[in-house]
Coordinates of C-alpha atoms in Angstrom, one line a residue:
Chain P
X1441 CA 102.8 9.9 84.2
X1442 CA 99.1 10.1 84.9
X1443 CA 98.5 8.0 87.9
X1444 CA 94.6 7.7 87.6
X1445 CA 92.1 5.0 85.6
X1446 CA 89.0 5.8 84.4
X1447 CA 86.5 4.9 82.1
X1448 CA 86.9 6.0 78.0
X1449 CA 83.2 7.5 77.9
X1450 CA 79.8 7.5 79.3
X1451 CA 76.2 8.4 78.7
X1452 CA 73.8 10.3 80.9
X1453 CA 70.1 11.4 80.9
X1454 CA 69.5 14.7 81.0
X1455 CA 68.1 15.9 84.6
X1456 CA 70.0 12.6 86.2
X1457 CA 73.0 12.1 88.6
X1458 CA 76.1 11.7 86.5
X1459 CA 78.5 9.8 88.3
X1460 CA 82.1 9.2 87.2
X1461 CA 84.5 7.3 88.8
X1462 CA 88.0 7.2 88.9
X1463 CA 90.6 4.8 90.4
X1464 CA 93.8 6.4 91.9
X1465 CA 95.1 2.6 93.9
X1466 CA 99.0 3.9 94.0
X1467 CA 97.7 7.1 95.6
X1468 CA 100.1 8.3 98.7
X1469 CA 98.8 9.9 101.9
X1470 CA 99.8 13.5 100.7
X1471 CA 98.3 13.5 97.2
X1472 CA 94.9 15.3 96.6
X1473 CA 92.5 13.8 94.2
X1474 CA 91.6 16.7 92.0
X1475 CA 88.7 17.2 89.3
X1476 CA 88.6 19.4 86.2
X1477 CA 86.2 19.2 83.2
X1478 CA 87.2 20.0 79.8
X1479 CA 84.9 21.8 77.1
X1480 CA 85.8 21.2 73.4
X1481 CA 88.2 24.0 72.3
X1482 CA 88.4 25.6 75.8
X1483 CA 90.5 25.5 79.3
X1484 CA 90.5 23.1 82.0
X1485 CA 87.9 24.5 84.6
X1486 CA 88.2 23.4 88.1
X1487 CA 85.3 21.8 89.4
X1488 CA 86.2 20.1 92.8
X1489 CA 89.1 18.3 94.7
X1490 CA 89.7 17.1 98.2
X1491 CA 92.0 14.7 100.5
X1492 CA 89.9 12.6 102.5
X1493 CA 86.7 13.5 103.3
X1494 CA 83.9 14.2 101.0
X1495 CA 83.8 17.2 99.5
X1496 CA 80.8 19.2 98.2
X1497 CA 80.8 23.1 96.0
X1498 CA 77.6 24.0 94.0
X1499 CA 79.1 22.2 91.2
X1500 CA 79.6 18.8 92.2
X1501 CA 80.1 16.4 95.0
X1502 CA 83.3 14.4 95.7
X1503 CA 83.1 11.2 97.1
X1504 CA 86.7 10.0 98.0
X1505 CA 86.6 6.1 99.8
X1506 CA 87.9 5.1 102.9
X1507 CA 91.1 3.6 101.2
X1508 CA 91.6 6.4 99.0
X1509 CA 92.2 4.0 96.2
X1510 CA 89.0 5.5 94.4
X1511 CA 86.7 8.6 94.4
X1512 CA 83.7 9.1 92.2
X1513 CA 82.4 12.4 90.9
X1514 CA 78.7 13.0 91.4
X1515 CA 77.1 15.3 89.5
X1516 CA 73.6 15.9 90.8
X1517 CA 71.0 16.8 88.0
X1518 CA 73.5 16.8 84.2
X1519 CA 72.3 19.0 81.7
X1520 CA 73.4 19.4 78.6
X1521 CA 75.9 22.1 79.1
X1522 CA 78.1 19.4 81.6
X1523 CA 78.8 17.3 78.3
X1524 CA 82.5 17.2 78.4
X1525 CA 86.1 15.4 79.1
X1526 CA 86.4 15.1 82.9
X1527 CA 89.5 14.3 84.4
X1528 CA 90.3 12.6 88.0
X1529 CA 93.9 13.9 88.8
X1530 CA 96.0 13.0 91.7
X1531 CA 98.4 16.0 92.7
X1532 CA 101.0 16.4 96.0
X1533 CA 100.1 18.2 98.6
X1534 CA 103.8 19.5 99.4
X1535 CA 104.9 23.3 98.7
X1536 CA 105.9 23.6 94.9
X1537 CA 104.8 20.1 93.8
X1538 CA 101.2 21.2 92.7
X1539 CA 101.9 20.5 89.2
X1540 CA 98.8 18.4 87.3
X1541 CA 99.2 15.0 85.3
X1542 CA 96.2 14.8 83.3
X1543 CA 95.1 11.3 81.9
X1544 CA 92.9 10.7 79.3
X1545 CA 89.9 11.6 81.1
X1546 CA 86.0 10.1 80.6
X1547 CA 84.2 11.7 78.1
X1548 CA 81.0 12.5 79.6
X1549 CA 77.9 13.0 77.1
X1550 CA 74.2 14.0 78.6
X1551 CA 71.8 13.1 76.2
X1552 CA 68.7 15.0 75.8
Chain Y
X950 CA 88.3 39.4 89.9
X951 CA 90.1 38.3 86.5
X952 CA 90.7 34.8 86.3
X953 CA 93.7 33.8 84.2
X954 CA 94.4 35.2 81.2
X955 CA 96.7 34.7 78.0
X956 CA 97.5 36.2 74.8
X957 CA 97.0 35.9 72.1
X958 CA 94.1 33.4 71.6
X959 CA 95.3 32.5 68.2
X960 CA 98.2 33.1 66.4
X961 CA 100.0 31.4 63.1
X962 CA 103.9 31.0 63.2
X963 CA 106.5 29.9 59.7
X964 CA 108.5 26.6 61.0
X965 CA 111.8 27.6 62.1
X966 CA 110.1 31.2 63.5
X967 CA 109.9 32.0 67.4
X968 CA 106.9 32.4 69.4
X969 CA 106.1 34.2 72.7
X970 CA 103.3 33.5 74.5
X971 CA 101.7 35.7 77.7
X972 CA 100.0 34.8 81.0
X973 CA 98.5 36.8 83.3
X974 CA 97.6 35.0 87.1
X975 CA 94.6 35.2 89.1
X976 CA 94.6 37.8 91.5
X977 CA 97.0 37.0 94.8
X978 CA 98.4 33.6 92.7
X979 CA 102.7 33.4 92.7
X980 CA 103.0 30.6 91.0
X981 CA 102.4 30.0 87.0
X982 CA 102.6 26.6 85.2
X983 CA 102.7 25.8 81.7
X984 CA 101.0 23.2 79.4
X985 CA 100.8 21.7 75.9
X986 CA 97.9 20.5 75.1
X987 CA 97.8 18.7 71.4
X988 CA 94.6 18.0 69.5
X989 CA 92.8 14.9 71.2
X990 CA 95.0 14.5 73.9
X991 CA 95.3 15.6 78.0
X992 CA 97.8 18.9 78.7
X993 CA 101.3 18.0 79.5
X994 CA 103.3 19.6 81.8
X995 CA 105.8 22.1 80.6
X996 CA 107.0 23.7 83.5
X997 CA 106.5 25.7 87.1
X998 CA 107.8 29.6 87.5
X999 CA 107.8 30.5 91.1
X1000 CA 109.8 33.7 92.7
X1001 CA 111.1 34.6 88.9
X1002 CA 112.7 30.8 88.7
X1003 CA 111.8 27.7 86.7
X1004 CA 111.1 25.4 89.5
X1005 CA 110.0 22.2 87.6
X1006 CA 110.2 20.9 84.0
X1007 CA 108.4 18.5 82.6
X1008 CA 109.9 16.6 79.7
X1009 CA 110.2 19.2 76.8
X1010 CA 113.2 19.9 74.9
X1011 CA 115.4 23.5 75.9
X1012 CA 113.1 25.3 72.8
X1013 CA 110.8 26.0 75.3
X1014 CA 111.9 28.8 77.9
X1015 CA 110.0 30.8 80.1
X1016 CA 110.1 33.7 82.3
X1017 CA 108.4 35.4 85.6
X1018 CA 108.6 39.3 86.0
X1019 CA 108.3 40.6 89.5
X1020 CA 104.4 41.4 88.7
X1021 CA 103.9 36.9 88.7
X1022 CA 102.7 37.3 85.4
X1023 CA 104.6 35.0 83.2
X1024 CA 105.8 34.4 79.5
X1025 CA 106.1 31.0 77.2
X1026 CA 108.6 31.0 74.4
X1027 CA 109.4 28.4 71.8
X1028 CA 112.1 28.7 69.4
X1029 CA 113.0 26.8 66.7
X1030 CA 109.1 26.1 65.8
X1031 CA 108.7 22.5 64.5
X1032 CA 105.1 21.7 62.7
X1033 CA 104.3 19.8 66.1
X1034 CA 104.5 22.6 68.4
X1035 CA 100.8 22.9 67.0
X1036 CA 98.9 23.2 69.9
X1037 CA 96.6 24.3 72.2
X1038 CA 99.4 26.4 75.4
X1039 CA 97.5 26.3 78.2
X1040 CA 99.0 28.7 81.3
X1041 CA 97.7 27.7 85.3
X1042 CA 97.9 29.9 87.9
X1043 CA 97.9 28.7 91.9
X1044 CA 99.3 29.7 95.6
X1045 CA 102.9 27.9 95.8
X1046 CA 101.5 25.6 98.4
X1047 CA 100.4 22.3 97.4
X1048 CA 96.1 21.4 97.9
X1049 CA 95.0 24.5 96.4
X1050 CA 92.9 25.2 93.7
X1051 CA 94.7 25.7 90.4
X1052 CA 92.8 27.5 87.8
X1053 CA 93.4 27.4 84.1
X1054 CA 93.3 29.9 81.7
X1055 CA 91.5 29.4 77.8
X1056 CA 94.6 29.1 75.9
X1057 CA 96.3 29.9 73.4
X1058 CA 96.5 28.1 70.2
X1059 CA 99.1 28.2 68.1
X1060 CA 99.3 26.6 64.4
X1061 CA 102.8 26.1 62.6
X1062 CA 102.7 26.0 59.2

């Protein structure tokens, strides 16, 4: 069962930072807080995940809280190209248990 | 360096017919997952091959089998086709140790009729 909460949709200018959050409360000390984004028709593509600290890759930047009950995905300047499903997934840490319990995600659409 | 990759991208299978469905790893990955994905929803978890052996299931009726050959590259089969095994099989590919990136492949999509 997905153990994540996040918003149904959401807008974005073009050129602006998209940020999408995600809510992960029930999240254990082990579990990584991953993020993949999902283009109509395609697969999954990893863009980012992390444990505790904030994590940055040229794609996008993590920002986990202190808690670890919620992370938000930044990403820096959307075009038009990022308009797709993004999902916030919460996955063990322990050897064999990397397995992926996607949501519903947050439809993300940039608008010119 | 290849990515993930499956085959075929499309096929059309008769209910009642079997299908076998192919996944190649990234390069260096030993571990191979599985995933349904239906038409507006999230992929669900089929199951994990690891070392040639199924290592987790998700919850999917014993129509679906897999396999691992000594190579990690991996193989998804359904018997029995029903008109909802329409979907969009979906194979990831990771290191067996848990934090690491898991990448996806594009899928194939498979249409009973």
């Amino acid at each position: 069962d997905a153990k994540t909460t996040q918003p149904t949709s959401m807008d974005c200018a073009e050129g602006r930072a998209a940020n999408l959050p995600c809510n992960h409360s029930t999240i254990s000390g082990n579990e990584y807080v991953y993020w993949y984004r999902q283009i109509h028709s395609q697969g999954p593509q990893y863009i980012i995940h992390g444990l505790k600290n904030n994590e940055t890759n040229e794609m996008a930047s993590l920002i986990i809280t202190e808690d670890r009950k919620s992370s938000t995905l930044i990403l820096p300047h959307a075009t038009l190209r990022d308009t797709a499903v993004y999902y916030c997934i919460v996955s063990s840490s322990q050897t064999g248990a990397n397995n992926l319990f996607f949501g519903t995600g947050t439809r993300l659409t940039v608008i010119p | 360096d290849a990515g993930v990759t499956q085959s075929p991208t499309h096929l059309i299978k008769t209910r009642g017919q079997q299908v076998t469905l192919r996944c190649s790893p990234k390069s260096g990955h030993d571990t191979v997952s599985w995933y349904q994905q239906a038409l507006g929803q999230g992929p669900q978890f089929i199951f994990q091959y690891y070392e040639e052996e199924e290592r987790q299931r998700g919850n999917f009726p014993d129509r679906f089998s897999g396999h691992q050959f000594p190579n990690y590259s991996s193989e998804l089969n359904v018997n029995a086709l029903l008109l909802g095994d329409s979907a969009l099989y979906l194979c990831a590919s990771s290191f067996r140790t848990g934090g690491n990136t898991i990448y996806f492949g594009e899928g194939s999509w498979l249409t009973v009729v």
